[in-house]
mmCIF file of C-alpha atoms in Angstrom:
data_model
loop_
_atom_site.group_PDB
_atom_site.id
_atom_site.type_symbol
_atom_site.label_atom_id
_atom_site.label_comp_id
_atom_site.label_asym_id
_atom_site.label_seq_id
_atom_site.Cartn_x
_atom_site.Cartn_y
_atom_site.Cartn_z
ATOM 1 C CA UNK Z 1 9.111 -3.110 36.176
ATOM 2 C CA UNK Z 2 8.754 -6.395 34.303
ATOM 3 C CA UNK Z 3 6.459 -7.313 31.456
ATOM 4 C CA UNK Z 4 3.554 -9.621 32.258
ATOM 5 C CA UNK Z 5 4.178 -13.309 31.694
ATOM 6 C CA UNK Z 6 2.440 -14.668 28.592
ATOM 7 C CA UNK Z 7 0.742 -18.021 28.916
ATOM 8 C CA UNK Z 8 2.146 -20.445 26.323
ATOM 9 C CA UNK Z 9 -1.314 -21.855 25.526
ATOM 10 C CA UNK Z 10 -2.793 -18.402 24.934
ATOM 11 C CA UNK Z 11 -0.133 -17.499 22.364
ATOM 12 C CA UNK Z 12 -1.608 -17.420 18.881
ATOM 13 C CA UNK Z 13 0.536 -19.370 16.426
ATOM 14 C CA UNK Z 14 -1.315 -17.718 13.544
ATOM 15 C CA UNK Z 15 0.719 -14.596 14.254
ATOM 16 C CA UNK Z 16 3.909 -16.548 13.597
ATOM 17 C CA UNK Z 17 2.418 -17.838 10.354
ATOM 18 C CA UNK Z 18 1.818 -14.216 9.368
ATOM 19 C CA UNK Z 19 5.517 -13.535 10.053
ATOM 20 C CA UNK Z 20 6.559 -16.445 7.837
ATOM 21 C CA UNK Z 21 4.243 -15.315 5.040
ATOM 22 C CA UNK Z 22 5.535 -11.729 5.281
ATOM 23 C CA UNK Z 23 9.130 -12.923 5.029
ATOM 24 C CA UNK Z 24 8.300 -15.230 2.114
ATOM 25 C CA UNK Z 25 6.455 -12.522 0.179
ATOM 26 C CA UNK Z 26 9.154 -9.947 0.962
ATOM 27 C CA UNK Z 27 11.941 -12.299 -0.141
ATOM 28 C CA UNK Z 28 10.048 -13.160 -3.322
ATOM 29 C CA UNK Z 29 9.531 -9.468 -4.114
ATOM 30 C CA UNK Z 30 13.220 -8.721 -3.619
ATOM 31 C CA UNK Z 31 14.317 -11.730 -5.713
ATOM 32 C CA UNK Z 32 11.803 -10.961 -8.457
ATOM 33 C CA UNK Z 33 12.768 -7.266 -8.531
ATOM 34 C CA UNK Z 34 16.450 -8.096 -8.875
ATOM 35 C CA UNK Z 35 15.733 -10.345 -11.856
ATOM 36 C CA UNK Z 36 13.772 -7.689 -13.782
ATOM 37 C CA UNK Z 37 15.369 -6.378 -16.934
ATOM 38 C CA UNK Z 38 16.306 -2.688 -16.685
ATOM 39 C CA UNK Z 39 14.433 -1.716 -19.864
ATOM 40 C CA UNK Z 40 11.068 -3.167 -18.782
ATOM 41 C CA UNK Z 41 9.347 0.184 -18.172
ATOM 42 C CA UNK Z 42 10.596 2.784 -20.612
ATOM 43 C CA UNK Z 43 9.390 5.952 -18.875
ATOM 44 C CA UNK Z 44 10.485 5.068 -15.337
ATOM 45 C CA UNK Z 45 13.490 7.233 -14.335
ATOM 46 C CA UNK Z 46 14.278 5.160 -11.216
ATOM 47 C CA UNK Z 47 13.924 1.772 -12.885
ATOM 48 C CA UNK Z 48 11.575 -1.101 -12.204
ATOM 49 C CA UNK Z 49 13.560 -2.526 -9.281
ATOM 50 C CA UNK Z 50 13.259 0.245 -6.696
ATOM 51 C CA UNK Z 51 9.667 -0.093 -5.474
ATOM 52 C CA UNK Z 52 9.379 -3.902 -5.319
ATOM 53 C CA UNK Z 53 12.729 -4.060 -3.521
ATOM 54 C CA UNK Z 54 11.671 -1.379 -1.037
ATOM 55 C CA UNK Z 55 8.326 -3.077 -0.391
ATOM 56 C CA UNK Z 56 10.071 -6.440 0.084
ATOM 57 C CA UNK Z 57 12.491 -4.942 2.616
ATOM 58 C CA UNK Z 58 9.635 -3.257 4.502
ATOM 59 C CA UNK Z 59 7.709 -6.558 4.643
ATOM 60 C CA UNK Z 60 10.715 -8.391 6.086
ATOM 61 C CA UNK Z 61 11.353 -5.636 8.648
ATOM 62 C CA UNK Z 62 7.685 -5.706 9.694
ATOM 63 C CA UNK Z 63 7.845 -9.501 10.035
ATOM 64 C CA UNK Z 64 10.862 -9.191 12.347
ATOM 65 C CA UNK Z 65 9.135 -6.513 14.426
ATOM 66 C CA UNK Z 66 6.027 -8.688 14.729
ATOM 67 C CA UNK Z 67 8.094 -11.766 15.607
ATOM 68 C CA UNK Z 68 9.762 -9.805 18.421
ATOM 69 C CA UNK Z 69 6.441 -8.391 19.665
ATOM 70 C CA UNK Z 70 4.580 -11.726 19.794
ATOM 71 C CA UNK Z 71 6.475 -13.332 22.692
ATOM 72 C CA UNK Z 72 6.294 -10.055 24.589
ATOM 73 C CA UNK Z 73 2.531 -10.402 24.704
ATOM 74 C CA UNK Z 74 1.644 -7.800 22.116
ATOM 75 C CA UNK Z 75 -1.905 -8.644 21.074
ATOM 76 C CA UNK Z 76 -4.214 -6.552 18.975
ATOM 77 C CA UNK Z 77 -7.155 -5.022 20.765
ATOM 78 C CA UNK Z 78 -10.521 -6.508 19.842
ATOM 79 C CA UNK Z 79 -12.783 -4.146 17.981
ATOM 80 C CA UNK Z 80 -15.839 -3.774 20.188
ATOM 81 C CA UNK Z 81 -17.796 -1.794 17.622
ATOM 82 C CA UNK Z 82 -17.796 -4.424 14.913
ATOM 83 C CA UNK Z 83 -21.019 -6.311 14.364
ATOM 84 C CA UNK Z 84 -19.585 -9.734 13.523
ATOM 85 C CA UNK Z 85 -20.516 -13.095 14.952
ATOM 86 C CA UNK Z 86 -17.245 -15.044 15.264
ATOM 87 C CA UNK Z 87 -19.182 -18.304 15.533
ATOM 88 C CA UNK Z 88 -21.069 -17.786 12.264
ATOM 89 C CA UNK Z 89 -19.924 -19.955 9.358
ATOM 90 C CA UNK Z 90 -18.026 -18.370 6.490
ATOM 91 C CA UNK Z 91 -19.809 -17.416 3.296
ATOM 92 C CA UNK Z 92 -18.062 -19.972 1.087
ATOM 93 C CA UNK Z 93 -20.442 -19.388 -1.812
ATOM 94 C CA UNK Z 94 -19.282 -15.778 -2.138
ATOM 95 C CA UNK Z 95 -15.642 -16.791 -1.757
ATOM 96 C CA UNK Z 96 -16.072 -19.477 -4.421
ATOM 97 C CA UNK Z 97 -17.778 -17.072 -6.813
ATOM 98 C CA UNK Z 98 -15.007 -14.481 -6.364
ATOM 99 C CA UNK Z 99 -12.283 -17.100 -6.897
ATOM 100 C CA UNK Z 100 -14.118 -18.285 -10.019
ATOM 101 C CA UNK Z 101 -14.347 -14.688 -11.241
ATOM 102 C CA UNK Z 102 -10.608 -14.144 -10.736
ATOM 103 C CA UNK Z 103 -9.842 -17.359 -12.619
ATOM 104 C CA UNK Z 104 -12.163 -16.286 -15.441
ATOM 105 C CA UNK Z 105 -10.375 -12.939 -15.696
ATOM 106 C CA UNK Z 106 -6.962 -14.649 -15.757
ATOM 107 C CA UNK Z 107 -8.136 -16.927 -18.592
ATOM 108 C CA UNK Z 108 -9.870 -14.201 -20.632
ATOM 109 C CA UNK Z 109 -7.558 -11.209 -20.216
ATOM 110 C CA UNK Z 110 -5.363 -12.135 -23.206
ATOM 111 C CA UNK Z 111 -8.067 -12.958 -25.773
ATOM 112 C CA UNK Z 112 -10.607 -10.330 -24.676
ATOM 113 C CA UNK Z 113 -8.196 -7.667 -23.450
ATOM 114 C CA UNK Z 114 -7.905 -5.806 -20.172
ATOM 115 C CA UNK Z 115 -10.773 -3.382 -20.774
ATOM 116 C CA UNK Z 116 -13.369 -6.126 -21.283
ATOM 117 C CA UNK Z 117 -11.913 -8.525 -18.684
ATOM 118 C CA UNK Z 118 -11.473 -5.673 -16.182
ATOM 119 C CA UNK Z 119 -15.045 -4.523 -16.728
ATOM 120 C CA UNK Z 120 -16.242 -8.068 -16.036
ATOM 121 C CA UNK Z 121 -13.973 -8.223 -12.959
ATOM 122 C CA UNK Z 122 -15.157 -4.973 -11.403
ATOM 123 C CA UNK Z 123 -18.843 -5.402 -12.308
ATOM 124 C CA UNK Z 124 -18.836 -9.085 -11.375
ATOM 125 C CA UNK Z 125 -17.177 -8.491 -8.005
ATOM 126 C CA UNK Z 126 -19.636 -5.722 -7.148
ATOM 127 C CA UNK Z 127 -22.554 -7.953 -8.105
ATOM 128 C CA UNK Z 128 -21.216 -10.966 -6.193
ATOM 129 C CA UNK Z 129 -20.705 -8.790 -3.116
ATOM 130 C CA UNK Z 130 -24.358 -7.731 -3.186
ATOM 131 C CA UNK Z 131 -24.776 -4.683 -5.428
ATOM 132 C CA UNK Z 132 -27.764 -5.310 -7.697
ATOM 133 C CA UNK Z 133 -27.453 -2.182 -9.860
ATOM 134 C CA UNK Z 134 -26.192 -4.172 -12.848
ATOM 135 C CA UNK Z 135 -26.019 -1.356 -15.418
ATOM 136 C CA UNK Z 136 -24.233 0.924 -12.942
ATOM 137 C CA UNK Z 137 -21.808 -1.901 -12.029
ATOM 138 C CA UNK Z 138 -20.925 -2.354 -15.711
ATOM 139 C CA UNK Z 139 -20.596 1.414 -16.287
ATOM 140 C CA UNK Z 140 -18.312 1.872 -13.265
ATOM 141 C CA UNK Z 141 -16.358 -1.273 -14.197
ATOM 142 C CA UNK Z 142 -15.858 0.038 -17.735
ATOM 143 C CA UNK Z 143 -14.711 3.425 -16.436
ATOM 144 C CA UNK Z 144 -12.255 1.835 -13.996
ATOM 145 C CA UNK Z 145 -10.919 -0.492 -16.694
ATOM 146 C CA UNK Z 146 -10.412 2.304 -19.210
ATOM 147 C CA UNK Z 147 -8.749 4.572 -16.650
ATOM 148 C CA UNK Z 148 -6.428 1.805 -15.464
ATOM 149 C CA UNK Z 149 -5.659 0.750 -19.071
ATOM 150 C CA UNK Z 150 -4.545 4.255 -20.043
ATOM 151 C CA UNK Z 151 -2.869 4.928 -16.686
ATOM 152 C CA UNK Z 152 -0.653 1.878 -17.169
ATOM 153 C CA UNK Z 153 -0.068 2.529 -20.865
ATOM 154 C CA UNK Z 154 0.465 6.290 -20.841
ATOM 155 C CA UNK Z 155 1.541 6.931 -17.278
ATOM 156 C CA UNK Z 156 3.773 3.923 -16.626
ATOM 157 C CA UNK Z 157 4.645 2.796 -20.146
ATOM 158 C CA UNK Z 158 3.349 -0.705 -19.411
ATOM 159 C CA UNK Z 159 0.983 -1.937 -22.101
ATOM 160 C CA UNK Z 160 -1.943 -4.038 -20.918
ATOM 161 C CA UNK Z 161 -3.390 -6.500 -23.432
ATOM 162 C CA UNK Z 162 -5.919 -4.770 -25.732
ATOM 163 C CA UNK Z 163 -7.409 -8.092 -26.901
ATOM 164 C CA UNK Z 164 -10.230 -7.803 -29.408
ATOM 165 C CA UNK Z 165 -10.237 -4.014 -28.982
ATOM 166 C CA UNK Z 166 -6.755 -3.722 -30.526
ATOM 167 C CA UNK Z 167 -6.822 -0.795 -32.936
ATOM 168 C CA UNK Z 168 -9.788 0.806 -31.166
ATOM 169 C CA UNK Z 169 -8.067 1.753 -27.919
#
């Protein structure tokens, strides 16, 4: 029993681009993990290299599996239940606002600190994506920022920048 012949024109080259990106990200993770200093995280018994290296290896293995499956005609099944118009234009305003928000957080995380920048990130993203409960967005953003700040600091031994709240947190 032979596999069905795949038409060359129907083959989606975007899948191969995904393979290339997976290999590039996996290779970067492995390289970056191997260049980490062993004393980076002080409370980590396995060291900081294990998880990024493992994730990088998994990404490369998945890229190889996908690259082998593509010429064999393996195509994902279309989701019939999704209510999306593939011909509708993208919402570039929302994308632009989110990119601007991420850039603002990158610029302000050192001077303001993670808790304030993270609150702005979480509340801003929720607002940009359509949630108009502004006070609730800020409250949830503040809670997420505080939890993540202390989870990194206490749980992982990785200090996030306190910014202007240094001495308070």
